C-alpha positions as a printed Julia matrix, in Angstrom:
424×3 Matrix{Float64}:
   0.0    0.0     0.0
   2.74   2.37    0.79
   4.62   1.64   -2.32
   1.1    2.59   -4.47
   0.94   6.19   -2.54
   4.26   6.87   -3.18
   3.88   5.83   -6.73
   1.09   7.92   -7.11
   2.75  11.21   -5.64
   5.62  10.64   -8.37
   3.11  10.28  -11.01
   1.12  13.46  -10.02
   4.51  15.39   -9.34
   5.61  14.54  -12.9
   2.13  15.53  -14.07
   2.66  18.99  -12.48
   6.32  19.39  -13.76
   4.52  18.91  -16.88
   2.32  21.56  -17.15
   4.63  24.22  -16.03
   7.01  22.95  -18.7
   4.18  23.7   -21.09
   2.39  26.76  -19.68
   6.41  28.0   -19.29
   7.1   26.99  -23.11
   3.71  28.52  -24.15
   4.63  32.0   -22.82
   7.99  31.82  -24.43
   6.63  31.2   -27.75
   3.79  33.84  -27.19
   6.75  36.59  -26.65
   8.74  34.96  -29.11
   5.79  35.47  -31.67
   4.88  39.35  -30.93
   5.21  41.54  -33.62
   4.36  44.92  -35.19
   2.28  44.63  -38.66
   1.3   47.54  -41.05
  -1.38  47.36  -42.74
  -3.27  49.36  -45.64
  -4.05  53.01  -45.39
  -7.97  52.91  -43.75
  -6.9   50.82  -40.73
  -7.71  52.45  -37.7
  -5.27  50.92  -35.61
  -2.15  49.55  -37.62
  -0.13  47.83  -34.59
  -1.99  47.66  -31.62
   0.02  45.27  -29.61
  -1.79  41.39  -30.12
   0.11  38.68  -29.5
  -0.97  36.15  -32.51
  -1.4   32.33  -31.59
   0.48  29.91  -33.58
  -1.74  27.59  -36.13
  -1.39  24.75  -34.51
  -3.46  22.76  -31.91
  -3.47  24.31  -28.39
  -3.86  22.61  -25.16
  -7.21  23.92  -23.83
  -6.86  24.52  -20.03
  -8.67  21.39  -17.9
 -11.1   23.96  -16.93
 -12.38  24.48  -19.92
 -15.84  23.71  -18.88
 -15.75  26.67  -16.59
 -14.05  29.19  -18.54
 -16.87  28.55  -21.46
 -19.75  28.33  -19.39
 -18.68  31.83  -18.06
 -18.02  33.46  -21.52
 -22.07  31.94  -22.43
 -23.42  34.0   -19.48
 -21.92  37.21  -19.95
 -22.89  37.16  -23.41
 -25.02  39.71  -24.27
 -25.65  40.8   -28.13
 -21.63  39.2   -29.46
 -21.54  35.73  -29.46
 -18.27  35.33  -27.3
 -16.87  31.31  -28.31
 -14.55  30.03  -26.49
 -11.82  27.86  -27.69
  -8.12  27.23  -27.8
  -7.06  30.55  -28.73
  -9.34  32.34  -26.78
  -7.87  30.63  -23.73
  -3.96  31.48  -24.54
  -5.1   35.55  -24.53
  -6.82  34.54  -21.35
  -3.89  33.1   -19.64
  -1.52  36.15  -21.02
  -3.96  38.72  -19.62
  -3.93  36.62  -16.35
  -0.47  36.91  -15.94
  -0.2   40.37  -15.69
  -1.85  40.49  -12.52
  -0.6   44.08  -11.44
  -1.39  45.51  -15.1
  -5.21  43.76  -15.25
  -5.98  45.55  -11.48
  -4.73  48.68  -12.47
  -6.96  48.39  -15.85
  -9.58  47.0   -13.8
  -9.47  50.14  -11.35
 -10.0   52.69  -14.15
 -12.45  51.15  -15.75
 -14.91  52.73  -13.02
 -13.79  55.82  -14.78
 -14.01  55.11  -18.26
 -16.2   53.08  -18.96
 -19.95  54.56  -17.89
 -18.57  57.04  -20.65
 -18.17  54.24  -23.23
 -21.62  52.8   -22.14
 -23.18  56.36  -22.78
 -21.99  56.61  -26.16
 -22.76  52.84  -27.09
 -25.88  53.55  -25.96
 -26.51  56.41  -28.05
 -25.1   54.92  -30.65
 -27.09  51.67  -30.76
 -24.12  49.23  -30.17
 -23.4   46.48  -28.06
 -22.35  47.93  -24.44
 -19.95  44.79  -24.68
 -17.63  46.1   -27.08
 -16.39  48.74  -24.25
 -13.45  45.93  -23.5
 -12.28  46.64  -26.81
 -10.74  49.66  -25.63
  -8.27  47.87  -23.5
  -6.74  45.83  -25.65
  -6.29  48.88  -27.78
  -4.73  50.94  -24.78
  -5.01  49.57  -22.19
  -7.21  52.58  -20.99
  -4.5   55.42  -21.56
  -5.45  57.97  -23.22
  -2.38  59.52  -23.93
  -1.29  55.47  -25.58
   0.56  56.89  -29.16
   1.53  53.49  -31.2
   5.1   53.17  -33.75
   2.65  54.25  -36.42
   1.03  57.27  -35.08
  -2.32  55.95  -33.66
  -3.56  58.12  -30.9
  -5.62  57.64  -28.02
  -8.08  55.01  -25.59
  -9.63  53.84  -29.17
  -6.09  54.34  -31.08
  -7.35  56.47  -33.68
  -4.93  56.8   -36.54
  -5.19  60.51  -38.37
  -7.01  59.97  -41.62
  -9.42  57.98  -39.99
 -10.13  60.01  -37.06
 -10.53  63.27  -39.44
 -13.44  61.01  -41.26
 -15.39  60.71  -38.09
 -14.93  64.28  -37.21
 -12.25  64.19  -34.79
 -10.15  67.07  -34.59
  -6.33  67.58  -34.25
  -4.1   70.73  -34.17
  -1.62  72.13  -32.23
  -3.69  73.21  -29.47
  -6.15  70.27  -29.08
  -6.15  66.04  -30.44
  -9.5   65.29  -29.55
  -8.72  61.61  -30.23
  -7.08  62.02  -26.56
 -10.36  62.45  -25.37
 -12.59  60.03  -24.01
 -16.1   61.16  -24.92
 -15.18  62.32  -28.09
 -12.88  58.95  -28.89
 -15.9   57.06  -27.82
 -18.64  58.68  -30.04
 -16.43  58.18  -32.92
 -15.48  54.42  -32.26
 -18.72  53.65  -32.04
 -19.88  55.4   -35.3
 -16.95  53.34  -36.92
 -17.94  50.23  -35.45
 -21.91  50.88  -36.32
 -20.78  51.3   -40.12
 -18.51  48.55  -40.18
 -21.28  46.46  -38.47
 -24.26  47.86  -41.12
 -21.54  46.05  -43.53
 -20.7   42.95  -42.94
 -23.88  42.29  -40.77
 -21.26  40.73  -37.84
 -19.9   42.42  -34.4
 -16.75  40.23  -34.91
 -16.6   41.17  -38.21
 -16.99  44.66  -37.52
 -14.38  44.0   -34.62
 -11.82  42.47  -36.74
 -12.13  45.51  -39.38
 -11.41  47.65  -36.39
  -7.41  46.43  -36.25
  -7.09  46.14  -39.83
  -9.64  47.5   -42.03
 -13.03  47.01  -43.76
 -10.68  46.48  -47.08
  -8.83  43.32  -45.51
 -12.58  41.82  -43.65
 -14.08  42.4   -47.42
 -10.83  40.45  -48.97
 -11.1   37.71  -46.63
 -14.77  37.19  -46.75
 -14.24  37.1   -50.62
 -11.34  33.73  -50.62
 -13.71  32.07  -48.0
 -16.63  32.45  -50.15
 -18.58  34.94  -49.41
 -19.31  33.56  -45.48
 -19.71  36.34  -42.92
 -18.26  34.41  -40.12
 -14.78  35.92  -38.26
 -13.79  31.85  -37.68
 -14.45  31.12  -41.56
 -12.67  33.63  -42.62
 -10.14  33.9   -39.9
  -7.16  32.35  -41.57
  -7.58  34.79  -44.74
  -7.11  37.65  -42.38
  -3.64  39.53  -40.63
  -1.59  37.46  -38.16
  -2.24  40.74  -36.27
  -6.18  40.32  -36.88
  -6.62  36.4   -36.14
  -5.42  37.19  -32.52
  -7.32  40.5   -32.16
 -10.97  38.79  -31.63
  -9.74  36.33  -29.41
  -8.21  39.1   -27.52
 -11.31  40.91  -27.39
 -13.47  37.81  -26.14
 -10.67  36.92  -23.54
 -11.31  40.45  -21.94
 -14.61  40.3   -21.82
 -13.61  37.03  -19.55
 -10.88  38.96  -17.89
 -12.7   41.93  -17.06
 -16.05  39.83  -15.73
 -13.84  36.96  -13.58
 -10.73  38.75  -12.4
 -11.42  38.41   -8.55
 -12.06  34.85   -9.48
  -7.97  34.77  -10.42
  -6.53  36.77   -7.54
  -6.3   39.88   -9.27
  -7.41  43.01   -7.35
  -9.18  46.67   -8.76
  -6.98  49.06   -7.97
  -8.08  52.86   -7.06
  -7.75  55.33   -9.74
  -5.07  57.41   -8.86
  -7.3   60.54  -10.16
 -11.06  61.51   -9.21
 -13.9   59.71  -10.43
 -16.4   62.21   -9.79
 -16.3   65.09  -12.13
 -18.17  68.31  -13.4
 -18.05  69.79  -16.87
 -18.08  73.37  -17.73
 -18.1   74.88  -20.98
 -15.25  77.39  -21.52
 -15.4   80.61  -23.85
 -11.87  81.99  -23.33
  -8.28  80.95  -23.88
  -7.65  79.05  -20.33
  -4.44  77.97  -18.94
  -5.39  74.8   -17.09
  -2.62  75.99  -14.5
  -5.34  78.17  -13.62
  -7.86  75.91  -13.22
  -6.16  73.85  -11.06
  -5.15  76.96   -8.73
  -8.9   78.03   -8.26
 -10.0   74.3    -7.33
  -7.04  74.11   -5.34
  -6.45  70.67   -7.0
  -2.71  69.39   -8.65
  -2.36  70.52  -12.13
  -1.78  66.87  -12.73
  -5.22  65.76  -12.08
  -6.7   68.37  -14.91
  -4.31  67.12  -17.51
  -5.36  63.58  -16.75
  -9.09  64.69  -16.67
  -8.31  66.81  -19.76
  -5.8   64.84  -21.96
  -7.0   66.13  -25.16
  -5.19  69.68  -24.72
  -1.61  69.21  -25.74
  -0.19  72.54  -24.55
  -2.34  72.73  -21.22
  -4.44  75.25  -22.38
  -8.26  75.42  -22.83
  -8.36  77.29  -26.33
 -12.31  77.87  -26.42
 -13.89  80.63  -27.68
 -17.85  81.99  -28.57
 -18.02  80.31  -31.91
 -16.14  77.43  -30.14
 -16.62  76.75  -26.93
 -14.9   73.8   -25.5
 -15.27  71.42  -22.9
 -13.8   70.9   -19.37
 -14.06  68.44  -17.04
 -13.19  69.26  -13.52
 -13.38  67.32  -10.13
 -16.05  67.75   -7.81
 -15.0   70.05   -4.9
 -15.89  72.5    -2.06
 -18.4   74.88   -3.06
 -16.51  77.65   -2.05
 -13.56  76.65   -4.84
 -16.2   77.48   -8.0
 -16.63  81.1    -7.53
 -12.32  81.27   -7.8
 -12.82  78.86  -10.94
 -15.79  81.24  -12.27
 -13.86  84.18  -12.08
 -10.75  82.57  -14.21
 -13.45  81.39  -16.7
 -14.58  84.87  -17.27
 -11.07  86.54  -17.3
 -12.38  88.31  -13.86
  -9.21  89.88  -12.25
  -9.53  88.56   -8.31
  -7.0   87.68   -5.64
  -5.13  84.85   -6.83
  -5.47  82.0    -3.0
  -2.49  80.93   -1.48
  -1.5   77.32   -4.01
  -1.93  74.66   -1.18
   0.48  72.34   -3.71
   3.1   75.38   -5.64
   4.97  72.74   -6.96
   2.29  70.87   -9.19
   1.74  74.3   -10.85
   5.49  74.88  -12.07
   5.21  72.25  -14.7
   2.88  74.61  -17.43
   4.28  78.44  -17.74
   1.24  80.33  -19.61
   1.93  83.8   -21.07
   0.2   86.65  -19.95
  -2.57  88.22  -21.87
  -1.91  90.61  -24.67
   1.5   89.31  -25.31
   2.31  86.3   -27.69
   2.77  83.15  -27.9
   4.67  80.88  -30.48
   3.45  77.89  -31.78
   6.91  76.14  -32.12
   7.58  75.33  -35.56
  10.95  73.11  -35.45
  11.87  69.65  -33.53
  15.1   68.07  -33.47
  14.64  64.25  -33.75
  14.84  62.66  -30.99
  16.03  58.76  -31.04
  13.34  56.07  -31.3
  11.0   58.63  -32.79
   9.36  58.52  -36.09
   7.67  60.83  -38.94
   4.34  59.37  -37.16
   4.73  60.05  -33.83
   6.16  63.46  -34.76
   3.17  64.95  -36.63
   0.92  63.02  -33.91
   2.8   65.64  -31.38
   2.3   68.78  -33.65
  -0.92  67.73  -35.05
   0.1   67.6   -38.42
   0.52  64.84  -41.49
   3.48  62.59  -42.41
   3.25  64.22  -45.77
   3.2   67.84  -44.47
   6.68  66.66  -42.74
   8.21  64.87  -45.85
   7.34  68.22  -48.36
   8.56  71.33  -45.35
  11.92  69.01  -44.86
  12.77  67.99  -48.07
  12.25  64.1   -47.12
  11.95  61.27  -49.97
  11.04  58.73  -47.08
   9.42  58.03  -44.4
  12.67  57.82  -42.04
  13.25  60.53  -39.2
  16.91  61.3   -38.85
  17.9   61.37  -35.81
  19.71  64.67  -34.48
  18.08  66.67  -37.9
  16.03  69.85  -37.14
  12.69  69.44  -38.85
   9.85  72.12  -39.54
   6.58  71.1   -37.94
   4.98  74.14  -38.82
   4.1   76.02  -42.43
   5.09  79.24  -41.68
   6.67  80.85  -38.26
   3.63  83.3   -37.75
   2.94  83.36  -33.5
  -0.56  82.81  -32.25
  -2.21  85.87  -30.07
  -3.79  84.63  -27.19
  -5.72  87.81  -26.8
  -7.61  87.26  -29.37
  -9.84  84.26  -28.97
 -11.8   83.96  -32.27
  -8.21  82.36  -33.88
  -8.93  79.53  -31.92
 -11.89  78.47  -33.41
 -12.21  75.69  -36.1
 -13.28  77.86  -38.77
């Protein structure tokens, strides 16, 4: 009898050693497999990060059962499958226990947004989780390629559902915006192909590539049809999406903790009709400049630039009653004794020129290394091309250590005068 137990311990130890080997070899050929793909001009998101799954057959996790019967009841209006792949994102996400509470945590933030717009929009709330695969909920996430933003709007395609970018403002930054004009993408691309995962798979690399692969697999309107006729990138992408959905339902079920937003949750919006340092703002609330720029990510230079034609919005966090007549008078350019700043040092970091003097837009940036012709006109809110005619440039590369104009012309921008601002 004692020689069967001790059998059986070496049998189930071995069996262990086994799937560590395997979950250990798995990981290594996940991270061994990432990569970067471009794809053809109308993608909206040419390398968000997804690791593809090799096309081969993958051990599907013992608990199976579980994970599947899970995915059926959070389904909603996507039909969520659950297979091998769809378990390998799981695991990954998983495994970034510290990354999936943080995401977790801001999702309390971010998402009744999403939900608002989806709901206006007539699209699955579901499709919210999208948004964190794309950026993991930052909305300051800039990819190799330029794409900007929690729904990693490329240019082109974020000018084409009215987004707007210049050097004062990148409204794919911001998270209501962003979301309206996801969800108008994803409503087209839906009205299309008649398929959410369709619709989700155009998403990463374009209706052009879905339309291609539905073509070779004849005609079928099914993402797993047509899956292998699609991107590496794009045959992971779904199964990303579904594992989230899992991930983002279950995660206290796998040790992994929400963590608090490091920002406030509960927020007012104001309407602004003035050029308005955000410096300011943050004096009159007698809140860190810091937690305005988060609020506010879509400004680039930390400056409201709203006008009458134009006004723009603000979000602010709730606070004392007595703060808002401080914030009113900065709103309305009211001269009034400037309070004591509880925190001086979060208000050094943005410098904003007085009225009736001027301000230059800058118009030259020396190449730093690592960056590209992308992420460059991302920061100045300008095109690749605009870069490649003002420097002279036959291709797409950014030499490092050149000076390059990022501006047409060298004219300075009056604040005083608060029509400019406006997008006519």
């Amino acid at each position: 009898m004692k020689r069967l137990f001790t059998l059986t311990i070496c049998l189930l130890s071995l069996q262990v050693l086994q799937a560590e080997t395997n979950t250990t070899n798995s990981a290594k050929s996940i991270k061994q497999i990432n990569r970067v793909t471009k794809f053809s001009p109308d993608i909206v998101n040419a390398d968000t990060t997804i690791l593809p799954v090799l096309n081969q057959s993958l051990p599907v996790s013992t608990y199976g059962g579980l994970y599947k019967r899970r995915l059926d009841s959070i389904r909603k209006d996507i039909q969520l499958d659950y297979n091998e792949y769809v378990q390998a994102y799981i695991d990954l996400y998983m495994h970034n226990r510290d990354e999936m509470g943080q995401v977790a945590g801001l999702t309390k933030y971010y998402f009744p947004i999403y939900e608002k717009a989806f709901r206006e929009a007539g699209i699955p709330e579901e499709i919210k989780f999208l948004s964190i695969v794309e950026s993991k909920l930052d909305p300051n996430a800039v990819s190799r390629v330029g794409a900007t933003g929690l729904w990693q709007f490329m240019g082109t395609t974020a000018k084409t559902y009215g987004l707007n970018m210049d050097n004062y403002v990148d409204e794919r930054r911001d998270p209501i915006q962003s979301s309206y004009a996801a969800a108008a993408y994803l409503k087209d691309a839906y009205q299309e192909f008649g398929d959410w995962l369709l619709a989700i798979a155009s998403y990463n690399c374009g209706k052009s590539n879905v339309e291609r692969a539905v073509e070779k697999a004849g005609g079928v309107t099914d993402f797993w049809s047509i899956r292998q006729y699609l991107p590496v990138e794009t045959r992971g992408y779904v199964p990303a999406f579904i594992a989230m959905n899992y991930v983002m339902h279950y995660f206290n079920k796998h040790n992994i903790v929400a963590q608090a937003c490091n920002f406030s949750t509960r927020t007012d919006t104001v309407m602004v009709k003035r050029v308005v340092p955000l410096s300011n703002v943050a004096q009159a609330l007698d809140v860190s400049l810091r937690e305005i720029t988060i609020l506010n990510p879509s400004y680039r230079m930390a400056v409201v630039n709203g006008s009458a034609k134009t006004p723009r919005r603000l979000i602010i966090p709730q606070t004392a009653k007595d703060n808002y007549a401080a914030l009113y008078n900065v709103l309305n350019g009211v001269d009034a004794p400037v309070k004591p700043a509880a925190k001086p040092a979060a208000y050094a970091a943005v410098q904003y020129t007085p009225a009736k003097s001027e301000r230059k837009i800058p118009t030259h940036h020396k190449v730093k290394r690592g960056e590209t012709l992308a992420s460059i006109a991302d920061m100045f809110g300008c095109e690749v091309s605009d870069l490649k005619v003002w420097n002279h440039l036959k291709t797409n590369r950014a030499p490092v250590g050149a000076m390059l104009r990022v501006s047409a012309g060298e004219v300075a921008a009056n604040v005083q005068d608060d029509d400019q601002y406006s997008k006519n």
